[in-house]
Short mmCIF file of C-alpha atoms in Angstrom, two decimals:
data_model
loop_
_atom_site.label_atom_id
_atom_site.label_comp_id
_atom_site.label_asym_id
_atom_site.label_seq_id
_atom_site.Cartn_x
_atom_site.Cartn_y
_atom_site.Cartn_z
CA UNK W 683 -44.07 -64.15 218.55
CA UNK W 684 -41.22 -63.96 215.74
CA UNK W 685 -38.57 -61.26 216.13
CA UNK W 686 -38.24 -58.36 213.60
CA UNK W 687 -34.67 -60.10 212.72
CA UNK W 688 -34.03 -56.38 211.33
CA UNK W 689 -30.39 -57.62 210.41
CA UNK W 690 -31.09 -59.35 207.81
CA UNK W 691 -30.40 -58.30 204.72
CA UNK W 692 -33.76 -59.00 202.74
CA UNK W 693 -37.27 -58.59 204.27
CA UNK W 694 -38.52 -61.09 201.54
CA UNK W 695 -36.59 -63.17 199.06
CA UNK W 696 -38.65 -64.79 196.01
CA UNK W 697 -37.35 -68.21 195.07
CA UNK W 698 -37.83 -69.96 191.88
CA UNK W 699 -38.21 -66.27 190.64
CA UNK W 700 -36.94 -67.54 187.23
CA UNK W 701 -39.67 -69.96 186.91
CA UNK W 702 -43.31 -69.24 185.21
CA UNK W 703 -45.08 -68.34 188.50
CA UNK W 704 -42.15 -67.39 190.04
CA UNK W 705 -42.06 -64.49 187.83
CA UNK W 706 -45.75 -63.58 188.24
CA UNK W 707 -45.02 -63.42 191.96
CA UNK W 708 -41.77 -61.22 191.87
CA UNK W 709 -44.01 -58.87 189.26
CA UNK W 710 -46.96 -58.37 192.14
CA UNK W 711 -44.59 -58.11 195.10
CA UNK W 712 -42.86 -55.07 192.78
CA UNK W 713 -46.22 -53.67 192.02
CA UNK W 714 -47.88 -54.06 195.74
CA UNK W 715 -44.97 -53.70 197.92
CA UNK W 716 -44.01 -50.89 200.25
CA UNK W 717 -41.33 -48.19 199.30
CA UNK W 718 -38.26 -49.39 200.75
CA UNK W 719 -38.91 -53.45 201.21
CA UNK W 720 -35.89 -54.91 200.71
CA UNK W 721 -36.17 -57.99 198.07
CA UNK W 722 -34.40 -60.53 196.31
CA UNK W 723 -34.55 -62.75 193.54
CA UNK W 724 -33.27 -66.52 194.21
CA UNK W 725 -33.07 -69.06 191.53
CA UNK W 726 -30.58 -71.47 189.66
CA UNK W 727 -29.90 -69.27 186.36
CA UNK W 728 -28.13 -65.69 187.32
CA UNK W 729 -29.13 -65.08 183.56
CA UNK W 730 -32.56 -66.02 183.71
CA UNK W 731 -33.06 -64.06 187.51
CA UNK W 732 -31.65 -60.86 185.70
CA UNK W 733 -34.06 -61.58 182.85
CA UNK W 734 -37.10 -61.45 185.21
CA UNK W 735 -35.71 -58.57 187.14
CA UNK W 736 -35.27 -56.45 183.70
CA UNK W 737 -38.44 -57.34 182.78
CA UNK W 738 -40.35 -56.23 186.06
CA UNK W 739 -40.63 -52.80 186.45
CA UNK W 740 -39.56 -52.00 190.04
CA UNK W 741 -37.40 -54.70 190.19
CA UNK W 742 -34.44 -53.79 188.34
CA UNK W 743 -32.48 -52.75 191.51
CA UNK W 744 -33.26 -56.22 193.59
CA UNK W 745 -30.74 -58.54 195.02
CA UNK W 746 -29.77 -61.84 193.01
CA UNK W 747 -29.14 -64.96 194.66
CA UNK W 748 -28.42 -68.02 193.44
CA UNK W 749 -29.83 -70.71 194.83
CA UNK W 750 -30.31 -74.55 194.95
CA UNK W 751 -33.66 -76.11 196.09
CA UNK W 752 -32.01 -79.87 196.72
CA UNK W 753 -28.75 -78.38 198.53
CA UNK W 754 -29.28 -77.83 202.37
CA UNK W 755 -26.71 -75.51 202.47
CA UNK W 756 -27.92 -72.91 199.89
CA UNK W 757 -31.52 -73.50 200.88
CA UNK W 758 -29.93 -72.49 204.56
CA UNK W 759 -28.03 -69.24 202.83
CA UNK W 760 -31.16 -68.21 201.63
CA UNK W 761 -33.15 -68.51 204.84
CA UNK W 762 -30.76 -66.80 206.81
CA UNK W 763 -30.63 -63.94 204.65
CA UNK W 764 -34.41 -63.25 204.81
CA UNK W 765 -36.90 -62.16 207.27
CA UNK W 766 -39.72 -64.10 204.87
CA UNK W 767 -38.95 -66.76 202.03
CA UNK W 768 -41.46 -66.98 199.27
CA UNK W 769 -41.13 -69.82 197.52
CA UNK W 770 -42.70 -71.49 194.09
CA UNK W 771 -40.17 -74.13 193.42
CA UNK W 772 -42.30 -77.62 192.74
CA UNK W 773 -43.07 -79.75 192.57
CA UNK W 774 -42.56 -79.85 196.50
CA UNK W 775 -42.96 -82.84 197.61
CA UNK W 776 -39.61 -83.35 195.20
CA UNK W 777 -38.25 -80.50 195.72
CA UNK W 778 -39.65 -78.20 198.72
CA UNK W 779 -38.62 -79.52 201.69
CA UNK W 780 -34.99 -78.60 202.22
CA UNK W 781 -35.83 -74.95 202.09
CA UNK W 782 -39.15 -75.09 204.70
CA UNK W 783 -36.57 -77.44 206.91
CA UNK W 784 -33.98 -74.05 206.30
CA UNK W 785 -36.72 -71.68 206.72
CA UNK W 786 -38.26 -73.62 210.47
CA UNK W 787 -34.03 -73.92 211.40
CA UNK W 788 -33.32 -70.25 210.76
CA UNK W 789 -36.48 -68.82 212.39
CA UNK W 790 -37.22 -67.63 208.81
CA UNK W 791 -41.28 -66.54 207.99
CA UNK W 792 -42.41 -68.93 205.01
CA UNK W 793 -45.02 -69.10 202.56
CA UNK W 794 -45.79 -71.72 199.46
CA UNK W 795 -48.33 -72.33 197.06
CA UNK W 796 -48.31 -76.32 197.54
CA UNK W 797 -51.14 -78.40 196.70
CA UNK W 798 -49.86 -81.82 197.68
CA UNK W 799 -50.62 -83.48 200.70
CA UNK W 800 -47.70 -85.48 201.17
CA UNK W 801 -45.82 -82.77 201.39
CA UNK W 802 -47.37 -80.73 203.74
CA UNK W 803 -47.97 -83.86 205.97
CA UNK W 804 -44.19 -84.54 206.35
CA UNK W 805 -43.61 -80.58 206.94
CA UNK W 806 -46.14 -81.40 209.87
CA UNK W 807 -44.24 -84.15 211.29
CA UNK W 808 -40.79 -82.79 210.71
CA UNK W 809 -40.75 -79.38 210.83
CA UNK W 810 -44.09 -78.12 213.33
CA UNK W 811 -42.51 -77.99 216.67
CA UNK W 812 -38.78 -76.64 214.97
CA UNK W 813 -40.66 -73.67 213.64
CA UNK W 814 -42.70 -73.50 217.29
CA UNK W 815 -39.77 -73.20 218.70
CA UNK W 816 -38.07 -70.83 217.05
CA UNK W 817 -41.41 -68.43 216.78
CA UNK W 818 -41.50 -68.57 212.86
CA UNK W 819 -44.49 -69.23 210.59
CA UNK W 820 -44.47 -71.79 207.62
CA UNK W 821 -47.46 -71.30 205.51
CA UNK W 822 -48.65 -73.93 203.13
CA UNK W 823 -51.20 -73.12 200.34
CA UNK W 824 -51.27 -69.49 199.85
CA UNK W 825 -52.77 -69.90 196.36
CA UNK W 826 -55.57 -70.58 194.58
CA UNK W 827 -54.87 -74.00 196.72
CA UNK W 828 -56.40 -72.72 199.37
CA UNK W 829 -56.92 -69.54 199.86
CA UNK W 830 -60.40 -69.52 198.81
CA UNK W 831 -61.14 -72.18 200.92
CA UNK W 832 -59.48 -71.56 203.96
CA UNK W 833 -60.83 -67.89 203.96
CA UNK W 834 -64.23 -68.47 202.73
CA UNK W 835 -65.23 -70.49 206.33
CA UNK W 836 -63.27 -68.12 208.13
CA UNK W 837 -65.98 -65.66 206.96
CA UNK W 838 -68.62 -67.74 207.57
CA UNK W 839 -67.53 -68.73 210.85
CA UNK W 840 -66.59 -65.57 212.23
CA UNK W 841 -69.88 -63.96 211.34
CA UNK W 842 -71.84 -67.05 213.29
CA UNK W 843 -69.61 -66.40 216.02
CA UNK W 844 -70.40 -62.63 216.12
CA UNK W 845 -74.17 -63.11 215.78
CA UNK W 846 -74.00 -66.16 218.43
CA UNK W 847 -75.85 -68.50 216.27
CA UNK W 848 -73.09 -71.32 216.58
CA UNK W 849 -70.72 -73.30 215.40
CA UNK W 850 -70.60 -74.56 211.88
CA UNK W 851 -72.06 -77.84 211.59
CA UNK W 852 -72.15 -78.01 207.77
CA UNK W 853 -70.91 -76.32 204.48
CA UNK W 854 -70.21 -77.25 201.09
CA UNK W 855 -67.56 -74.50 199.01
CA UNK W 856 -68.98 -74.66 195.68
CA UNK W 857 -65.92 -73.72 192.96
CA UNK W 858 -66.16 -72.51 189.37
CA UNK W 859 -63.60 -70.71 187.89
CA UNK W 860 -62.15 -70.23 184.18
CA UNK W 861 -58.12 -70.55 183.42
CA UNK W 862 -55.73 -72.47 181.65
CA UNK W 863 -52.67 -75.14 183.30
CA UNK W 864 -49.08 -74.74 183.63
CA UNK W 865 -46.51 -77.49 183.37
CA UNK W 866 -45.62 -76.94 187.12
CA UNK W 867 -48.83 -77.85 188.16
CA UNK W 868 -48.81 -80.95 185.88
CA UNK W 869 -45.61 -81.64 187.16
CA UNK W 870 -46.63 -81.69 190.72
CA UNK W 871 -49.31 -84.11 190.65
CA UNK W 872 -47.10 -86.38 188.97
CA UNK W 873 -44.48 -86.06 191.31
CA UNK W 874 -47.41 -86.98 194.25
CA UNK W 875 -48.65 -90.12 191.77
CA UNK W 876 -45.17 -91.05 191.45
CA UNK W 877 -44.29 -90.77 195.58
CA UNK W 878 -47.57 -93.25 195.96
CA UNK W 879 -46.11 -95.77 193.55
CA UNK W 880 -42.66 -96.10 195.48
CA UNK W 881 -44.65 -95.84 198.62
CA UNK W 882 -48.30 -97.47 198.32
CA UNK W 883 -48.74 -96.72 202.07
CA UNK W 884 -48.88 -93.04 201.32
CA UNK W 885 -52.53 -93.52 200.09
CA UNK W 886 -53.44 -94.11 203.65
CA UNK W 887 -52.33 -90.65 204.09
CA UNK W 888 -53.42 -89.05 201.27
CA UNK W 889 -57.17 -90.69 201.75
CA UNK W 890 -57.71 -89.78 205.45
CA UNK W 891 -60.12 -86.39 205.41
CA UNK W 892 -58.36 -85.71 208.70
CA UNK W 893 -54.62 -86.04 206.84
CA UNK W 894 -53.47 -82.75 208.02
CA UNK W 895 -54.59 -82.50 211.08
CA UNK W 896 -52.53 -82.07 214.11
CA UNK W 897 -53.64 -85.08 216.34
CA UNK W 898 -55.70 -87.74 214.42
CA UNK W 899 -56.83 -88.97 217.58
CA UNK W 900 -58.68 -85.98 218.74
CA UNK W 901 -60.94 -85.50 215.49
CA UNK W 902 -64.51 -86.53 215.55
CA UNK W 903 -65.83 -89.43 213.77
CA UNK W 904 -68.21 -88.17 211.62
CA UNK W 905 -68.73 -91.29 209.20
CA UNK W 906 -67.44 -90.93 205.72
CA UNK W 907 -66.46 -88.13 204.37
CA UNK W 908 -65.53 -88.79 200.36
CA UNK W 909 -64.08 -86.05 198.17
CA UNK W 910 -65.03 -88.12 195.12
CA UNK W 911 -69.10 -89.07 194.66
CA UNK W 912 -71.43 -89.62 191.86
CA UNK W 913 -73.52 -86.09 190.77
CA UNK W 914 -75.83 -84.91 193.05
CA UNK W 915 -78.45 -82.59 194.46
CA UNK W 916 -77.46 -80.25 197.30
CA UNK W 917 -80.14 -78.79 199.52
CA UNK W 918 -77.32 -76.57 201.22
CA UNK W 919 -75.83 -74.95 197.93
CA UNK W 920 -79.25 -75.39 196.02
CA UNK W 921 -78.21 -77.13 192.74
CA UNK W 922 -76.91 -80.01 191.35
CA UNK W 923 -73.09 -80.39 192.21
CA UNK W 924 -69.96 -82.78 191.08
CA UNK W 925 -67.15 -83.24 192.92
CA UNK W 926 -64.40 -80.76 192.86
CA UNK W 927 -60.71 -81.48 191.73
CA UNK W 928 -59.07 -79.76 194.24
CA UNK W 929 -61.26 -80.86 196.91
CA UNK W 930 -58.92 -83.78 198.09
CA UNK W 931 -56.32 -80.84 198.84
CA UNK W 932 -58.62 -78.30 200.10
CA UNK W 933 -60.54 -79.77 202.49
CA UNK W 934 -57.77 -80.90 204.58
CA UNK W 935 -55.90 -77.64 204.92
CA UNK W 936 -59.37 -76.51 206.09
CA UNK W 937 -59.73 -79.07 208.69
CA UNK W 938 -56.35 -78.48 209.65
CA UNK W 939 -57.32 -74.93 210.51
CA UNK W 940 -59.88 -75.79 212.22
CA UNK W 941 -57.88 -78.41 214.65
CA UNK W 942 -55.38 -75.70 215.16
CA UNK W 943 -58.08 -73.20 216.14
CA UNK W 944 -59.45 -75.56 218.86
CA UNK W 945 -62.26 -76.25 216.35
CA UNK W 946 -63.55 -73.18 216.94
CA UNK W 947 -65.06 -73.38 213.97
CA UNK W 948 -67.38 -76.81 214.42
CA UNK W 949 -66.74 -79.35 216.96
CA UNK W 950 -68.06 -81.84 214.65
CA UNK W 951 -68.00 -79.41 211.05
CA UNK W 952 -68.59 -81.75 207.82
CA UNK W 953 -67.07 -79.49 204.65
CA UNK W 954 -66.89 -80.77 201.22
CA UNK W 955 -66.00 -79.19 198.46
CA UNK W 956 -67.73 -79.13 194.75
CA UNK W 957 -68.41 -77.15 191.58
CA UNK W 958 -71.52 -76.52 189.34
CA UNK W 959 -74.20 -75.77 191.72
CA UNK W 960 -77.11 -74.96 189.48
CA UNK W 961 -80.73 -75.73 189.72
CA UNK W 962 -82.43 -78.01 186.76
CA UNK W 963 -82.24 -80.13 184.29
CA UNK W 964 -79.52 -77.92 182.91
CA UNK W 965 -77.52 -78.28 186.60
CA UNK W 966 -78.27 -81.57 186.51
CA UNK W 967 -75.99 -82.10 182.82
CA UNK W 968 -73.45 -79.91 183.43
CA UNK W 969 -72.55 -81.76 187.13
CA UNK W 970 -72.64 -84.92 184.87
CA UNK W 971 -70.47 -83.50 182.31
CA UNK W 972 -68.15 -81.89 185.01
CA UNK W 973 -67.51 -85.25 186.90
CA UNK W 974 -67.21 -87.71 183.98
CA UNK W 975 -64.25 -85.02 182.57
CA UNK W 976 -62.63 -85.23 186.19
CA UNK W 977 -62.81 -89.23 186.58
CA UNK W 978 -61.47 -89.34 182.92
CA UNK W 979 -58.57 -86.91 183.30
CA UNK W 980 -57.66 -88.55 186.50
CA UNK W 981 -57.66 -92.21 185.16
CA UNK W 982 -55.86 -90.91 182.30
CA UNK W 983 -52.81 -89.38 184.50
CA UNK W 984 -52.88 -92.37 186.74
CA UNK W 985 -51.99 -94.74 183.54
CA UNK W 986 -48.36 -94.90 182.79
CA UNK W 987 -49.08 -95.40 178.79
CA UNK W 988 -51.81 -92.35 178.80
CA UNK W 989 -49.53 -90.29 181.46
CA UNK W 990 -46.46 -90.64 178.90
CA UNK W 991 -48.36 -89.33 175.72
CA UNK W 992 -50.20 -86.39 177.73
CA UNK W 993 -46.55 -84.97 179.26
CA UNK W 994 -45.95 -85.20 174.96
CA UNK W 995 -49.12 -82.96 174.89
CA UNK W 996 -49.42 -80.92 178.08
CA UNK W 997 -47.05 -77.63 179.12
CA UNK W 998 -43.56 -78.79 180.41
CA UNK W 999 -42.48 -77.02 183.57
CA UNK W 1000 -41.53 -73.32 183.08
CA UNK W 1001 -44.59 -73.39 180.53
CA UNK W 1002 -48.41 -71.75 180.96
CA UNK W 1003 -51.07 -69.50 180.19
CA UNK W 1004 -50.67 -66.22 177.97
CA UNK W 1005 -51.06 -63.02 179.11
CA UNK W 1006 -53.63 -62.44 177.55
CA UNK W 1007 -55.17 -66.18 178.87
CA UNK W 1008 -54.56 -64.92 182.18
CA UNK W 1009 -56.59 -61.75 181.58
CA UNK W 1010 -59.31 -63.97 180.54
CA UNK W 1011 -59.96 -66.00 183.82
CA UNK W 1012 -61.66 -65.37 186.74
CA UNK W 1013 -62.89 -67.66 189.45
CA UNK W 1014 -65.61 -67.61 192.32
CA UNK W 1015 -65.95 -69.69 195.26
CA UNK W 1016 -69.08 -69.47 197.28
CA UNK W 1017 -69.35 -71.39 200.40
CA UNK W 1018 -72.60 -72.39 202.02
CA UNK W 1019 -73.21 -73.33 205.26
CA UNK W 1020 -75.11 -74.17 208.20
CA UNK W 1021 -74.80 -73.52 211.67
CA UNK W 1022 -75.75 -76.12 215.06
CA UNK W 1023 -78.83 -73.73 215.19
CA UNK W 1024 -80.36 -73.64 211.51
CA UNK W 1025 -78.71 -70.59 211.04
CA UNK W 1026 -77.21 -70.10 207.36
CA UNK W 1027 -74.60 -68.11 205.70
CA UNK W 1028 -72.86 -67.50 202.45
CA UNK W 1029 -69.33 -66.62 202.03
CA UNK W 1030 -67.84 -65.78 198.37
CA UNK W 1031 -64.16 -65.29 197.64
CA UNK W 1032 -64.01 -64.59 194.01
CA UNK W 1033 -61.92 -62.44 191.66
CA UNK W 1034 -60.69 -61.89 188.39
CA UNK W 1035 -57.37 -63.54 186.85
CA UNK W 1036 -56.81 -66.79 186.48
CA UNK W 1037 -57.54 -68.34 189.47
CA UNK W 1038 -54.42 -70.85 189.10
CA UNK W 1039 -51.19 -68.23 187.72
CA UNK W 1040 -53.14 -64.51 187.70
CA UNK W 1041 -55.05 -64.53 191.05
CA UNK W 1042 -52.33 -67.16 192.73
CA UNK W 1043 -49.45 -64.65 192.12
CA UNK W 1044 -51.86 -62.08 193.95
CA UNK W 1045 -53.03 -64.45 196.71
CA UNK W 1046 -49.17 -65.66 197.26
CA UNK W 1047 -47.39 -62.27 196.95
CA UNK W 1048 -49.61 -60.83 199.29
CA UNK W 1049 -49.18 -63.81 202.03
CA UNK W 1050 -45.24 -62.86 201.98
CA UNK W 1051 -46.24 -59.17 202.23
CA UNK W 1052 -48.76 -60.11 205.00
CA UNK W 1053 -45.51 -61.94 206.90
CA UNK W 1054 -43.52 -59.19 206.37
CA UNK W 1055 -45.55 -56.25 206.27
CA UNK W 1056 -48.50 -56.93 209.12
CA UNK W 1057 -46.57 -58.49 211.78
CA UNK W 1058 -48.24 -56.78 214.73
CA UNK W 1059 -52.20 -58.01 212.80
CA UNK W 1060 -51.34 -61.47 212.26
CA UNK W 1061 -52.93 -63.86 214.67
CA UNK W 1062 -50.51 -65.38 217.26
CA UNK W 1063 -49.20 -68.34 215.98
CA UNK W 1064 -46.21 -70.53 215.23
CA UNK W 1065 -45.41 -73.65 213.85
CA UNK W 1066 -46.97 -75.31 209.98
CA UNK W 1067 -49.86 -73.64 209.68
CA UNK W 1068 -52.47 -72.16 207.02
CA UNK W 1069 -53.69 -68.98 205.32
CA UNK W 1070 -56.22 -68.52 207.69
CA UNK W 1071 -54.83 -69.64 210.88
CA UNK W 1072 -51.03 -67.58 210.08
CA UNK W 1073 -52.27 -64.47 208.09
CA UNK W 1074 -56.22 -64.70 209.19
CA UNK W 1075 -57.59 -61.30 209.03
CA UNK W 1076 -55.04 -59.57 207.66
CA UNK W 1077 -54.84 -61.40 204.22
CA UNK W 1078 -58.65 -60.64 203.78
CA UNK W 1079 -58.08 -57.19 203.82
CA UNK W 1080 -55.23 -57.24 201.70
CA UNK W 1081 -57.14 -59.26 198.97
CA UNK W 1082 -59.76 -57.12 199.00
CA UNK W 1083 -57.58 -53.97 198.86
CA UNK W 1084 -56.91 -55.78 195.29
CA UNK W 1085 -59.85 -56.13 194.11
CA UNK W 1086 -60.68 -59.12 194.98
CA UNK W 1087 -64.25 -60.08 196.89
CA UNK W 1088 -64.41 -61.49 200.29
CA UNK W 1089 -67.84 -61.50 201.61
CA UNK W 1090 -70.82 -62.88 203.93
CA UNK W 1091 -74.44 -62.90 204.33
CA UNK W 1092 -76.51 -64.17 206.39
CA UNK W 1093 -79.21 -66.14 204.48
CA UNK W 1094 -81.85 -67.47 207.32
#
């Protein structure tokens, strides 16, 4: 298990605090955080860092740093400096990986809100048995990518296990939620569209539903399992559903938790992911509606012509949501799922915010104060890991100590 490393200056250090999220995050850690947690800002612009530290109550007294994401050796004075590194610099499969590589060298606690497989696949394969070895966590996806997710069948699971009905042997996480997008999260799906054009073979990767796993070779073959499908009916969720957008992501963290946990959640678990989920003719429209605007956004940013006028159109990096926007969303993820016995559950993460900048500063914020906070709750584990598998338990309670639901009932 990690050491306290209690000489270190900073028990958590926010970087890319000058950036859109980055500020959202620093302004929850300052609003949720223990009296006397030692943090710092880290960022490129002394001016800007000051600017978000002015402007976040609480935070006026916090360290500065400044900080490079592409040079190893400030990425390195930054890890070594902090007992946790927080970090929503993207996109990350540009720009991330010199401070996990920092974080997994220096025995430094990590946590991201990354949504891109690439990157977390080369983290896997680079970085897993550095941070094993020196006893220190790096967390991927402690956002709305995939908290939800990842907690959601950990509720589900864990309440099987506890009535002894058995493993999972299906679910389907049915997603609807209402917010707005920033330019960072435009920005880092092009930077993933633009690391499968120089490298075609990448889509191997980034295709496999097993792409995160930790040994390809010892997953089951369960057949295909596509993220992308025409509108259908779903006996399990009880509606018509489309395909989710995020599902490509999601579902492989999720499997990757599962590998790592022995599949202790289903041997031979099939999980999709989808959104709309209603009954009727009316379900049956709005999962058509919902998957024609997916395919058509998605050919649209994988044109180079179309891609060029929408980054005319769309929020440039440092750019998103209102306030007030932010206030306005809300999102609910409701997982449904059947156990080796018949047995079936539901499991709802949901909350209010938007899901992507509002709830992800909440979800993300309180995965650093998890690392730093909770160290004698977390589950005993090392290496590149997930929300549920690194923070497990402990996050669930946080998230619902802010508001946030995290439930399960047994439905048969």
């Amino acid at each position: 298990m990690v050491g306290e490393r209690s000489d270190r200056p900073f028990d958590v250090v926010v970087a890319g605090a000058s950036g859109y999220v980055g500020g959202l995050v620093a302004a929850e850690l300052a609003a949720a955080s223990q009296d006397g947690l030692r943090v710092a800002l880290a960022g490129r612009r002394p001016d800007r860092l000051a600017a978000v530290a002015e402007a976040t109550p609480g935070a006026t007294g916090w360290a500065r740093l400044r900080f490079d994401a592409l040079d190893p050796r400030s990425c390195r004075a930054v890890a070594e400096q902090a007992r946790v590194v927080v970090t929503t610099v993207g996109p990350y499969q540009r720009l991330g990986f010199p401070l996990a590589e920092a974080c997994a060298a220096s025995g430094t606690d990590y946590c991201d809100l990354t949504g891109e497989v690439l990157f977390v696949r080369r983290c896997v394969d680079e970085l897993h048995e550095r941070a094993v070895k020196q006893g220190c966590r790096l967390v991927h996806a402690c956002g709305y990518d995939s908290v939800p997710s990842d907690l959601a069948v950990l509720l589900a699971a864990s309440a099987a296990q506890d009535e002894g009905t058995g493993a999972l042997a299906e679910a389907i996480l049915v997603a609807r939620a209402r917010g707005g997008l920033s330019g960072g999260t435009i920005d880092s799906y092009r930077a993933q569209l633009e690391a499968l054009a120089a490298d075609p073979g990448g889509w191997a990767v980034v295709l496999d539903p097993y792409a995160l796993s930790p040994s390809r070779a010892l997953e089951p073959d369960l057949g295909d399992q596509p993220d992308r499908w025409p509108p259908r009916w779903s006996d399990l969720a009880g509606g018509w559903v489309a395909p989710f957008v995020m599902a490509p992501f999601n579902t492989r963290i999720v499997r990757r938790s599962n590998a790592l946990l022995g599949h202790a959640w289903g041997r031979a678990l099939r999980y999709q992911e989808a959104t709309g989920g209603r009954p009727g003719a009316t379900g049956l429209v709005e999962a058509g509606g919902l998957a024609a605007a997916q395919g058509l956004a998605l050919r649209a940013f994988e044109q180079p012509r179309i891609r060029r006028l929408l980054d005319r159109l769309l929020p440039a990096p440092g750019q998103g949501p209102s306030a007030a926007a932010r206030r306005a969303g809300w999102f609910r993820s409701v997982l449904h799922a059947r156990t080796v016995t018949g047995a079936r559950y539901e499991s709802v993460v949901a909350g209010t915010g938007d899901p992507g900048y509002a709830a992800t500063a909440v979800m993300l914020s309180e995965a650093a104060l998890a690392l730093a906070e909770d160290r004698d709750r977390l589950p005993e584990a090392a290496g590149v890991l997930t929300p549920a598998t690194a923070l497990g338990w402990a996050l669930v309670e946080r998230l619902r100590r802010r508001g946030m639901t995290l439930a399960v009932t047994r439905r048969r």
